[in-house]
Short mmCIF file of C-alpha atoms in Angstrom, two decimals:
data_model
loop_
_atom_site.label_atom_id
_atom_site.label_comp_id
_atom_site.label_asym_id
_atom_site.label_seq_id
_atom_site.Cartn_x
_atom_site.Cartn_y
_atom_site.Cartn_z
CA MET A 1 0.24 0.05 0.29
CA GLU A 2 1.49 3.53 -1.29
CA LYS A 3 2.27 6.06 1.94
CA ILE A 4 1.07 9.86 1.46
CA LEU A 5 1.72 12.40 3.99
CA LEU A 6 -0.27 15.52 3.85
CA VAL A 7 0.65 18.24 5.40
CA ASP A 8 -1.21 21.39 5.81
CA ASP A 9 -2.39 23.79 9.06
CA ASP A 10 -6.59 23.61 7.80
CA GLU A 11 -7.96 20.83 9.91
CA GLY A 12 -11.67 20.71 7.59
CA LEU A 13 -8.32 20.65 4.72
CA LEU A 14 -6.47 17.55 6.37
CA HIS A 15 -8.98 15.51 6.92
CA PHE A 16 -11.39 16.07 3.66
CA LEU A 17 -7.60 15.43 2.14
CA SER A 18 -7.09 11.97 3.82
CA ARG A 19 -10.37 10.70 3.83
CA PHE A 20 -10.43 11.15 -0.13
CA PHE A 21 -7.11 9.20 -0.43
CA GLN A 22 -8.02 6.86 2.20
CA ARG A 23 -10.84 5.40 0.19
CA LYS A 24 -8.60 5.14 -3.33
CA GLY A 25 -6.58 2.59 -0.68
CA TYR A 26 -4.05 4.56 -0.31
CA GLU A 27 -2.51 4.94 3.64
CA VAL A 28 -2.49 8.12 5.12
CA THR A 29 -0.18 9.75 7.73
CA ALA A 30 -1.67 14.23 8.33
CA CYS A 31 0.38 16.87 10.17
CA LEU A 32 -0.54 20.21 10.43
CA ASN A 33 2.88 21.72 10.55
CA GLY A 34 6.50 21.81 9.11
CA ARG A 35 7.73 20.42 11.49
CA ALA A 36 5.78 17.75 12.94
CA ALA A 37 6.20 16.26 8.92
CA ILE A 38 9.84 16.69 9.46
CA GLU A 39 9.81 14.28 12.14
CA LYS A 40 7.64 12.15 11.16
CA ILE A 41 9.56 11.64 7.69
CA ASN A 42 13.16 10.44 9.14
CA LYS A 43 11.40 8.34 11.27
CA GLU A 44 9.20 6.35 8.04
CA SER A 45 9.65 6.63 4.38
CA PHE A 46 6.62 8.28 2.07
CA ASP A 47 5.48 7.78 -1.41
CA LEU A 48 4.21 11.05 -1.65
CA ILE A 49 3.64 14.27 0.33
CA LEU A 50 1.30 16.91 -0.05
CA LEU A 51 2.56 20.47 1.09
CA ASP A 52 0.58 23.68 2.27
CA TYR A 53 3.11 26.37 1.44
CA LYS A 54 1.59 28.88 3.89
CA MET A 55 1.84 28.02 6.92
CA PRO A 56 2.94 29.35 10.85
CA GLU A 57 6.35 29.38 11.74
CA PHE A 58 7.91 26.69 9.69
CA ASN A 59 6.82 27.97 5.76
CA GLY A 60 6.39 25.16 2.79
CA LEU A 61 9.23 26.36 1.58
CA ASP A 62 11.15 25.99 4.48
CA THR A 63 9.62 22.22 5.09
CA LEU A 64 10.20 21.57 1.58
CA ALA A 65 14.84 21.93 1.54
CA GLU A 66 13.94 20.56 4.27
CA ILE A 67 12.03 17.32 2.83
CA LYS A 68 14.41 17.49 -0.10
CA ALA A 69 17.37 17.06 2.22
CA VAL A 70 16.26 13.36 3.79
CA GLU A 71 14.14 12.58 1.10
CA VAL A 72 15.47 13.22 -2.76
CA LYS A 73 13.19 10.44 -4.02
CA THR A 74 9.93 11.56 -2.64
CA PRO A 75 7.50 13.43 -5.27
CA VAL A 76 6.04 17.00 -3.08
CA ILE A 77 2.71 18.58 -4.12
CA ILE A 78 2.41 22.17 -3.18
CA MET A 79 -0.75 23.32 -2.48
CA THR A 80 -1.53 27.11 -1.94
CA ALA A 81 -4.40 30.03 -2.32
CA TYR A 82 -2.02 31.43 -4.90
CA GLY A 83 -1.00 30.67 -7.97
CA THR A 84 1.15 33.11 -9.39
CA THR A 85 4.18 32.48 -12.16
CA ASP A 86 6.75 33.16 -9.69
CA LEU A 87 5.63 30.80 -6.85
CA THR A 88 5.50 28.05 -9.96
CA ILE A 89 9.60 28.36 -11.04
CA GLU A 90 10.61 29.29 -6.60
CA THR A 91 9.10 25.71 -5.63
CA MET A 92 9.94 24.12 -8.99
CA LYS A 93 13.58 25.60 -8.44
CA LYS A 94 13.40 24.22 -4.31
CA GLY A 95 12.17 20.33 -5.87
CA ALA A 96 8.46 20.44 -5.74
CA TYR A 97 6.33 18.13 -8.56
CA ASP A 98 3.85 20.15 -8.80
CA TYR A 99 1.55 23.06 -7.13
CA LEU A 100 -2.25 22.99 -6.20
CA VAL A 101 -4.37 25.40 -6.21
CA LYS A 102 -6.79 26.12 -3.41
CA PRO A 103 -9.27 25.07 -4.32
CA PHE A 104 -8.68 22.81 -6.58
CA ASP A 105 -11.13 19.85 -8.46
CA ARG A 106 -11.16 16.78 -7.82
CA LYS A 107 -10.07 15.54 -11.34
CA ASP A 108 -7.71 17.96 -11.12
CA LEU A 109 -6.19 16.39 -7.47
CA SER A 110 -6.43 12.85 -8.95
CA ARG A 111 -4.50 13.15 -11.66
CA ILE A 112 -1.63 15.19 -10.40
CA VAL A 113 -1.02 12.81 -7.53
CA ASN A 114 -1.98 9.93 -10.12
CA ASP A 115 1.49 11.65 -12.25
CA ALA A 116 3.58 11.51 -8.90
CA LEU A 117 2.96 8.21 -8.01
CA ALA A 118 4.25 7.10 -11.24
CA ILE A 119 7.19 9.10 -10.61
CA SER A 120 7.94 8.44 -7.33
CA ARG A 121 7.31 4.38 -8.08
CA GLN A 122 9.86 4.42 -11.74
CA MET A 123 11.82 6.55 -8.85
CA LYS A 124 12.39 3.93 -6.98
CA GLU A 125 12.29 0.43 -8.83
CA ILE A 126 15.92 -0.77 -8.90
CA VAL A 127 17.34 -2.22 -12.18
CA SER A 128 20.47 -4.96 -11.38
CA PHE A 129 22.21 -7.07 -14.18
CA PRO A 130 22.63 -10.99 -13.58
CA ASP A 131 26.19 -12.04 -12.30
CA SER A 132 28.82 -14.51 -12.46
CA THR A 133 26.79 -16.74 -9.43
CA THR A 134 23.05 -17.33 -9.31
CA VAL A 135 20.09 -15.81 -11.77
CA VAL A 136 17.14 -15.28 -10.18
CA PRO A 137 17.61 -13.66 -7.22
CA ALA A 138 17.01 -14.79 -3.29
CA SER A 139 14.40 -12.54 -2.85
CA MET A 140 12.01 -9.35 -5.59
CA ASP A 141 9.89 -6.81 -4.59
CA ARG A 142 7.35 -4.39 -6.76
CA ASN A 143 10.10 -1.95 -6.81
CA SER A 144 13.02 -4.44 -8.18
CA HIS A 145 13.73 -5.20 -11.73
CA GLN A 146 16.69 -7.41 -12.00
CA ILE A 147 17.85 -7.40 -16.09
CA ILE A 148 17.92 -11.29 -17.16
CA GLY A 149 20.38 -12.64 -20.12
CA ASN A 150 23.99 -14.24 -19.35
CA SER A 151 24.23 -14.68 -23.96
CA LYS A 152 27.26 -12.74 -25.35
CA ILE A 153 25.61 -10.43 -27.03
CA MET A 154 23.58 -8.73 -23.68
CA ARG A 155 26.95 -9.66 -21.32
CA ASP A 156 28.28 -6.76 -24.07
CA ILE A 157 25.76 -4.74 -23.78
CA TYR A 158 26.17 -4.87 -19.90
CA LYS A 159 29.58 -3.77 -19.89
CA LEU A 160 28.27 -1.15 -22.41
CA ILE A 161 25.45 0.66 -20.08
CA GLY A 162 28.60 0.58 -17.39
CA GLN A 163 31.31 2.19 -20.04
CA ILE A 164 28.17 4.72 -20.14
CA ALA A 165 26.10 5.33 -17.14
CA GLU A 166 27.86 7.71 -15.52
CA LYS A 167 29.10 9.68 -18.56
CA ASP A 168 26.63 12.35 -18.96
CA VAL A 169 24.92 11.62 -23.06
CA SER A 170 22.27 11.38 -24.68
CA VAL A 171 21.65 7.10 -25.92
CA LEU A 172 19.78 5.74 -28.58
CA ILE A 173 18.19 2.40 -27.74
CA THR A 174 16.87 -0.01 -30.52
CA GLY A 175 15.12 -3.22 -31.28
CA GLU A 176 11.72 -4.57 -31.55
CA SER A 177 8.34 -4.08 -29.38
CA GLY A 178 9.10 -6.29 -26.26
CA THR A 179 13.17 -6.96 -25.39
CA GLY A 180 13.32 -4.62 -22.64
CA LYS A 181 13.79 -0.90 -24.32
CA GLU A 182 12.95 1.01 -21.38
CA LEU A 183 13.99 -1.53 -18.45
CA MET A 184 17.52 -0.39 -20.16
CA ALA A 185 16.87 3.09 -19.58
CA ARG A 186 16.54 2.41 -16.64
CA ALA A 187 19.16 0.35 -15.65
CA ILE A 188 21.56 3.32 -17.18
CA TYR A 189 19.73 5.65 -14.98
CA HIS A 190 20.06 3.68 -11.54
CA HIS A 191 23.87 3.48 -12.48
CA SER A 192 24.66 7.30 -13.82
CA CYS A 193 25.34 10.70 -11.47
CA ARG A 194 21.52 11.42 -11.83
CA LYS A 195 19.96 9.06 -9.68
CA ASP A 196 18.48 11.30 -7.42
CA LYS A 197 16.63 12.84 -9.10
CA PRO A 198 13.66 12.10 -11.20
CA PHE A 199 13.40 10.01 -13.98
CA ILE A 200 10.08 10.35 -16.38
CA ALA A 201 9.11 7.98 -18.46
CA ILE A 202 6.92 9.15 -22.04
CA ASN A 203 5.70 7.00 -24.25
CA CYS A 204 5.96 9.38 -28.33
CA ALA A 205 3.13 7.10 -29.38
CA ALA A 206 0.33 6.94 -27.01
CA ILE A 207 -0.17 11.04 -26.52
CA PRO A 208 -1.90 13.12 -28.79
CA GLU A 209 -0.69 14.86 -31.48
CA THR A 210 -2.42 18.51 -29.93
CA LEU A 211 -1.58 17.04 -26.59
CA PHE A 212 2.55 16.19 -26.63
CA GLU A 213 3.40 20.50 -27.00
CA SER A 214 1.39 20.83 -23.65
CA GLU A 215 2.41 17.75 -22.04
CA LEU A 216 6.41 17.87 -22.92
CA PHE A 217 7.16 21.81 -22.81
CA GLY A 218 3.64 22.44 -20.66
CA HIS A 219 1.50 25.90 -21.03
CA GLU A 220 0.32 28.86 -19.50
CA ARG A 221 -2.96 29.46 -17.76
CA GLY A 222 -5.27 30.56 -20.75
CA ALA A 223 -2.76 29.67 -23.84
CA PHE A 224 -5.69 27.59 -25.01
CA THR A 225 -9.33 27.13 -24.96
CA GLY A 226 -9.82 24.45 -21.49
CA ALA A 227 -6.51 25.77 -20.30
CA GLU A 228 -7.80 26.86 -16.98
CA ARG A 229 -4.43 26.52 -14.76
CA THR A 230 -0.75 26.58 -15.33
CA TYR A 231 0.90 23.62 -16.55
CA ILE A 232 4.52 22.27 -15.78
CA GLY A 233 5.29 20.15 -18.47
CA LYS A 234 7.72 16.33 -18.25
CA ILE A 235 11.03 18.69 -19.38
CA GLU A 236 10.64 20.78 -16.88
CA ARG A 237 9.38 18.32 -13.83
CA CYS A 238 12.06 16.18 -15.18
CA ASP A 239 14.60 19.24 -14.58
CA ASN A 240 18.44 17.67 -13.34
CA GLY A 241 16.99 14.22 -13.80
CA THR A 242 17.15 11.76 -16.77
CA LEU A 243 14.16 11.50 -19.74
CA PHE A 244 12.80 9.14 -21.23
CA LEU A 245 11.17 9.79 -24.34
CA ASP A 246 10.15 5.68 -26.02
CA GLU A 247 9.02 5.54 -29.58
CA ILE A 248 10.50 8.78 -30.37
CA GLY A 249 10.06 7.76 -34.06
CA GLU A 250 6.72 8.32 -33.54
CA MET A 251 7.45 12.63 -32.50
CA SER A 252 6.17 14.58 -35.30
CA PRO A 253 8.85 17.38 -36.85
CA ALA A 254 7.60 19.94 -35.28
CA LEU A 255 7.90 19.00 -31.83
CA GLN A 256 11.42 17.88 -32.59
CA ALA A 257 12.59 20.92 -33.72
CA LYS A 258 11.89 21.71 -30.25
CA LEU A 259 13.52 18.27 -28.34
CA LEU A 260 16.63 19.75 -30.41
CA ARG A 261 16.52 22.88 -28.91
CA VAL A 262 16.76 21.41 -25.86
CA LEU A 263 19.49 18.98 -26.39
CA GLN A 264 21.38 22.20 -28.17
CA GLU A 265 20.29 24.77 -25.56
CA GLY A 266 19.43 23.97 -22.76
CA GLU A 267 16.28 25.41 -23.02
CA ILE A 268 11.91 25.63 -23.29
CA GLU A 269 9.47 27.78 -22.96
CA ARG A 270 5.85 27.08 -21.71
CA LEU A 271 2.98 26.98 -24.81
CA GLY A 272 1.99 30.68 -24.69
CA GLY A 273 4.75 31.88 -22.43
CA ASN A 274 7.58 34.58 -23.69
CA ARG A 275 9.49 32.92 -20.66
CA ILE A 276 12.45 31.08 -20.99
CA ILE A 277 13.23 28.44 -18.79
CA LYS A 278 16.60 26.38 -18.48
CA VAL A 279 16.81 23.29 -17.82
CA ASN A 280 19.38 20.00 -17.17
CA VAL A 281 18.67 16.85 -18.90
CA ARG A 282 19.64 14.06 -19.93
CA VAL A 283 18.18 12.64 -22.97
CA ILE A 284 17.97 8.69 -23.43
CA THR A 285 15.45 7.81 -26.37
CA ALA A 286 13.87 4.26 -27.92
CA THR A 287 12.83 3.00 -30.77
CA ASN A 288 11.44 -0.05 -32.81
CA LYS A 289 11.72 1.47 -36.19
CA ASN A 290 15.22 2.18 -38.47
CA LEU A 291 15.94 5.72 -37.80
CA GLU A 292 18.27 5.85 -40.34
CA LYS A 293 15.77 4.91 -43.01
CA GLU A 294 13.41 7.54 -41.73
CA VAL A 295 16.15 10.48 -41.78
CA ALA A 296 16.93 9.01 -45.65
CA LEU A 297 13.18 9.35 -46.18
CA GLY A 298 12.42 12.69 -44.11
CA GLY A 299 10.21 11.70 -41.73
CA PHE A 300 13.06 12.53 -38.89
CA ARG A 301 15.41 15.33 -39.09
CA LYS A 302 18.66 14.00 -39.60
CA ASP A 303 20.14 16.97 -36.54
CA LEU A 304 18.39 15.54 -34.02
CA TYR A 305 19.38 11.75 -34.55
CA TRP A 306 22.88 12.53 -34.28
CA ARG A 307 22.17 14.71 -31.39
CA LEU A 308 20.25 11.21 -29.59
CA LYS A 309 22.79 9.00 -31.16
CA VAL A 310 26.18 9.20 -28.78
CA ILE A 311 25.87 6.12 -27.75
CA SER A 312 23.58 3.05 -29.51
CA ILE A 313 22.54 0.19 -28.05
CA ASP A 314 20.45 -2.53 -30.03
CA ILE A 315 19.11 -4.99 -27.92
CA PRO A 316 18.23 -8.83 -30.27
CA PRO A 317 15.09 -10.03 -29.48
CA LEU A 318 14.54 -13.46 -28.00
CA ARG A 319 15.18 -15.86 -30.58
CA GLN A 320 18.54 -14.57 -31.70
CA ARG A 321 19.28 -14.98 -27.74
CA MET A 322 17.44 -18.62 -27.29
CA GLY A 323 19.87 -19.07 -24.99
CA ASP A 324 18.22 -17.11 -22.48
CA ALA A 325 15.06 -18.67 -22.10
CA PRO A 326 15.36 -21.16 -19.81
CA ASP A 327 16.72 -18.25 -17.08
CA LEU A 328 13.71 -15.63 -18.23
CA VAL A 329 11.75 -18.91 -18.00
CA ASP A 330 12.99 -19.38 -13.82
CA TYR A 331 12.89 -16.10 -13.64
CA PHE A 332 9.12 -15.53 -14.45
CA LEU A 333 7.92 -18.17 -12.63
CA LYS A 334 9.27 -17.04 -9.09
CA LYS A 335 8.55 -14.22 -10.32
CA PHE A 336 4.46 -14.61 -10.20
CA SER A 337 4.72 -17.73 -8.50
CA LEU A 338 5.25 -15.34 -5.18
CA GLU A 339 2.79 -12.64 -6.98
CA TYR A 340 0.49 -14.95 -6.88
CA ASN A 341 0.74 -16.63 -3.36
CA ARG A 342 1.27 -20.39 -5.78
CA PRO A 343 3.16 -22.71 -4.54
CA LEU A 344 6.43 -22.79 -6.58
CA CYS A 345 5.75 -24.47 -9.51
CA TYR A 346 8.78 -25.40 -13.07
CA LEU A 347 8.40 -26.73 -16.07
CA SER A 348 6.72 -30.21 -17.81
CA GLY A 349 10.04 -31.69 -19.78
CA THR A 350 7.67 -30.96 -23.42
CA ALA A 351 5.91 -27.48 -22.00
CA LEU A 352 10.20 -25.75 -21.93
CA ASN A 353 10.36 -27.85 -25.91
CA LYS A 354 8.07 -26.40 -26.59
CA LEU A 355 8.29 -22.99 -25.33
CA THR A 356 12.02 -23.17 -26.74
CA SER A 357 10.72 -23.72 -30.21
CA TYR A 358 8.17 -20.91 -30.64
CA SER A 359 9.86 -18.07 -32.42
CA TRP A 360 8.04 -15.18 -29.54
CA PRO A 361 6.99 -12.90 -32.07
CA GLY A 362 6.58 -10.37 -28.94
CA ASN A 363 9.44 -10.97 -28.10
CA VAL A 364 10.48 -10.90 -23.68
CA ARG A 365 7.04 -9.25 -22.95
CA GLU A 366 5.29 -12.20 -24.91
CA LEU A 367 7.10 -14.71 -22.86
CA GLU A 368 5.93 -13.29 -19.28
CA ASN A 369 2.68 -13.14 -20.57
CA CYS A 370 2.69 -16.39 -21.61
CA ILE A 371 4.51 -17.57 -17.95
CA ARG A 372 2.15 -14.82 -15.83
CA ARG A 373 -0.95 -16.80 -17.99
CA ALA A 374 0.17 -19.86 -16.77
CA VAL A 375 0.99 -19.58 -13.36
CA LEU A 376 -2.18 -18.48 -13.37
CA LEU A 377 -3.81 -21.62 -14.84
CA SER A 378 -1.55 -24.46 -13.58
CA THR A 379 -3.30 -27.00 -10.81
CA GLY A 380 -0.25 -28.47 -9.42
CA ASP A 381 2.74 -27.54 -9.37
CA VAL A 382 3.54 -28.15 -12.50
CA ILE A 383 3.42 -26.80 -15.74
CA ALA A 384 1.90 -28.62 -18.50
CA GLU A 385 2.64 -27.53 -21.96
CA GLY A 386 -2.11 -26.79 -22.47
CA ASN A 387 -1.12 -24.99 -19.49
CA LEU A 388 0.87 -22.63 -21.79
CA MET A 389 -1.37 -21.80 -24.75
CA ILE A 390 1.26 -21.19 -27.36
CA PRO A 391 0.07 -20.54 -30.32
CA ASP A 392 0.20 -23.83 -32.55
CA PRO A 393 2.27 -22.92 -35.92
CA LYS A 394 -0.35 -25.36 -37.80
CA GLU A 395 -3.41 -23.29 -36.55
CA GLU A 396 -1.37 -20.35 -37.55
CA HIS A 397 -0.78 -21.43 -40.98
CA VAL A 398 -4.63 -22.55 -41.40
CA LEU A 399 -6.24 -19.26 -40.75
CA GLN A 400 -3.52 -17.85 -43.44
CA THR A 401 -4.94 -19.82 -46.11
CA LEU A 402 -8.58 -18.73 -45.19
CA ASN A 403 -10.40 -16.38 -47.74
CA ARG A 404 -12.89 -13.52 -46.39
CA GLU A 405 -15.45 -15.27 -45.90
CA GLN A 406 -14.44 -17.83 -44.47
CA LEU A 407 -12.59 -15.78 -41.67
CA ILE A 408 -15.70 -14.27 -40.92
CA GLU A 409 -17.54 -17.83 -40.49
CA ARG A 410 -14.95 -18.92 -38.10
CA LEU A 411 -15.15 -15.25 -36.48
CA LYS A 412 -18.50 -15.63 -36.35
CA GLU A 413 -17.91 -18.82 -34.26
CA LYS A 414 -15.63 -17.18 -32.10
CA LEU A 415 -18.55 -14.76 -30.83
CA GLU A 416 -20.77 -17.17 -30.31
CA GLU A 417 -18.67 -19.61 -28.29
CA ILE A 418 -17.86 -15.42 -26.01
CA ILE A 419 -21.45 -13.17 -25.91
CA PRO A 420 -23.02 -16.30 -23.86
CA GLU A 421 -20.36 -15.53 -21.39
CA ILE A 422 -20.79 -11.87 -21.82
CA LEU A 423 -24.71 -12.00 -21.29
CA ARG A 424 -23.84 -13.82 -18.14
CA LEU A 425 -21.68 -11.77 -16.67
CA SER A 426 -23.54 -8.52 -17.60
CA LYS A 427 -27.30 -7.89 -19.47
CA GLN A 428 -26.37 -3.84 -19.58
CA ASN A 429 -24.33 -1.23 -22.18
CA ILE A 430 -23.01 -5.00 -24.32
CA HIS A 431 -22.86 -3.53 -27.56
CA THR A 432 -20.76 -0.45 -26.13
CA ASN A 433 -18.42 -2.91 -23.80
CA LEU A 434 -18.23 -5.68 -26.90
CA ILE A 435 -16.75 -2.85 -29.05
CA GLU A 436 -15.07 -1.19 -26.68
CA VAL A 437 -12.81 -4.63 -25.93
CA VAL A 438 -12.41 -5.40 -29.52
CA GLU A 439 -11.28 -2.10 -30.55
CA GLU A 440 -8.93 -2.07 -27.91
CA THR A 441 -7.65 -5.51 -28.98
CA LEU A 442 -7.87 -4.87 -32.50
CA ILE A 443 -5.80 -0.99 -33.24
CA SER A 444 -3.12 -3.05 -30.64
CA LYS A 445 -2.63 -5.98 -32.64
CA VAL A 446 -2.48 -3.57 -35.89
CA LEU A 447 0.16 -1.30 -34.40
CA ARG A 448 2.04 -4.72 -34.00
CA GLU A 449 1.28 -5.45 -37.42
CA CYS A 450 2.48 -1.56 -38.53
CA GLY A 451 5.75 -1.82 -36.12
CA ASN A 452 4.12 0.52 -34.32
CA ASN A 453 3.97 3.23 -37.13
CA GLN A 454 1.15 5.23 -36.18
CA VAL A 455 0.12 6.84 -39.96
CA GLN A 456 0.76 2.86 -41.63
CA ALA A 457 -1.80 1.69 -38.80
CA ALA A 458 -3.92 4.19 -38.96
CA ARG A 459 -4.52 3.63 -43.19
CA MET A 460 -5.36 0.30 -42.14
CA LEU A 461 -7.86 1.52 -40.41
CA GLY A 462 -8.84 2.96 -42.43
CA ILE A 463 -9.15 6.29 -40.18
CA SER A 464 -7.02 9.54 -39.56
CA ARG A 465 -3.99 9.40 -37.59
CA ASN A 466 -5.41 11.91 -35.14
CA THR A 467 -8.58 9.98 -35.03
CA LEU A 468 -6.12 6.63 -34.01
CA ARG A 469 -4.25 8.94 -31.21
CA HIS A 470 -7.28 9.96 -30.06
CA ARG A 471 -8.59 6.31 -29.60
CA LEU A 472 -5.41 5.88 -28.12
CA LYS A 473 -5.60 8.49 -25.81
CA LYS A 474 -9.18 7.40 -24.88
CA GLN A 475 -7.91 4.19 -23.70
CA LEU A 476 -5.16 5.37 -21.82
CA ASP A 477 -7.28 7.48 -19.87
CA LYS A 478 -9.82 4.69 -18.89
CA GLN A 479 -6.64 2.58 -17.54
CA GLU A 480 -6.03 5.46 -15.23
CA ASP A 481 -9.58 6.05 -14.17
CA ASP A 482 -9.58 2.24 -13.91
CA GLN A 483 -7.25 2.11 -11.67
CA GLU A 484 -8.52 5.41 -9.89
CA THR A 485 -11.53 2.36 -8.57
#
């Protein structure tokens, strides 16, 4: 359970916030002044701190400075009745993650808190490499991740990360979807000189183009319709830290130019603002595209490409390092047996043979999900071949030979099986719920087929790219709403 510390001299507000967060499943501690908060922080750690700006004796900025001396990685949100630009700049300079203007909207409160807790989790996650004595760690927790693989190609990657992690240079990570590019980025961060500063990850393909500039660079109040408050962008929040931009090949040419300015000049301007803000961030990027080809075709800036690719790391697909598969399986079996409180499982011989003979187009992520599902479905401590539910190459071949009418018939057969189960579970909004599930699955599969190229995916789906981005954003919002409830 994540822990939130509330600090405010208003008892009524503390009561409201305590109940609000407790209902969402957080453990809440409340303090009426800054000194009491510092005493609490010296005794226990928190995942997030909400701190009032104006308090008697020991004000919010003084308390913030004390907190940052003790809890470097814990995000702090300042609560204030004075939402001025000067105050925003001052609190950010002192190390605040963001601010909330009283009286605040519950939706704004939830959004900012969810963002801050996500950053808190990312900063506290530990990424380690395999050593010569053991592959599977003796114990695991939610903040521990291990990169698995002792093949020569992976050992060479670990060696390269060790050489460049503390060198403050940009890194471009390439590889197919599911190979672990973000995990490698976190490994670089955790072994760098910036490990006590923010690590913020952004998927460039998941945010609609119309919102992306504001998300990265922030905006001033009144910058556009609906901009009711100043918004601190991800780059500004990441000052002195590490910014990870996944799917960088999806970034528009206009934003590429602005990112180049960050790398060259170390400065940004918020949307609708006229003040130059200095920033100091290390940028790590990742893509499953061939960016050199994109540069040649004019889809990606050549000058930005070379700025990003000071160091490049190419992660091989799982099929090229199948010698690591047994170690990965052992790791995931232990991880999910512990997570789901199941007896420690192991694979039967036929199951292991089936697993190592499959090509794993979804790479390590697909293998992880396969083992997760197998652990959940197993009835004992042995996972049989049938529990793996690995696609049968013969079945795939049959599907590939079907014509349009036969495929539609096959789809109808599947729906005949599934719809009675849906009706059994729910009698309301069946059409909407089913369409949402089908659309989400369809978009996901088409994006994978197109190598996450949104232009190609939109063309294949028969919709505009903006429509595709809007639907991806809608799916993301729904996931966040589900997490809140």
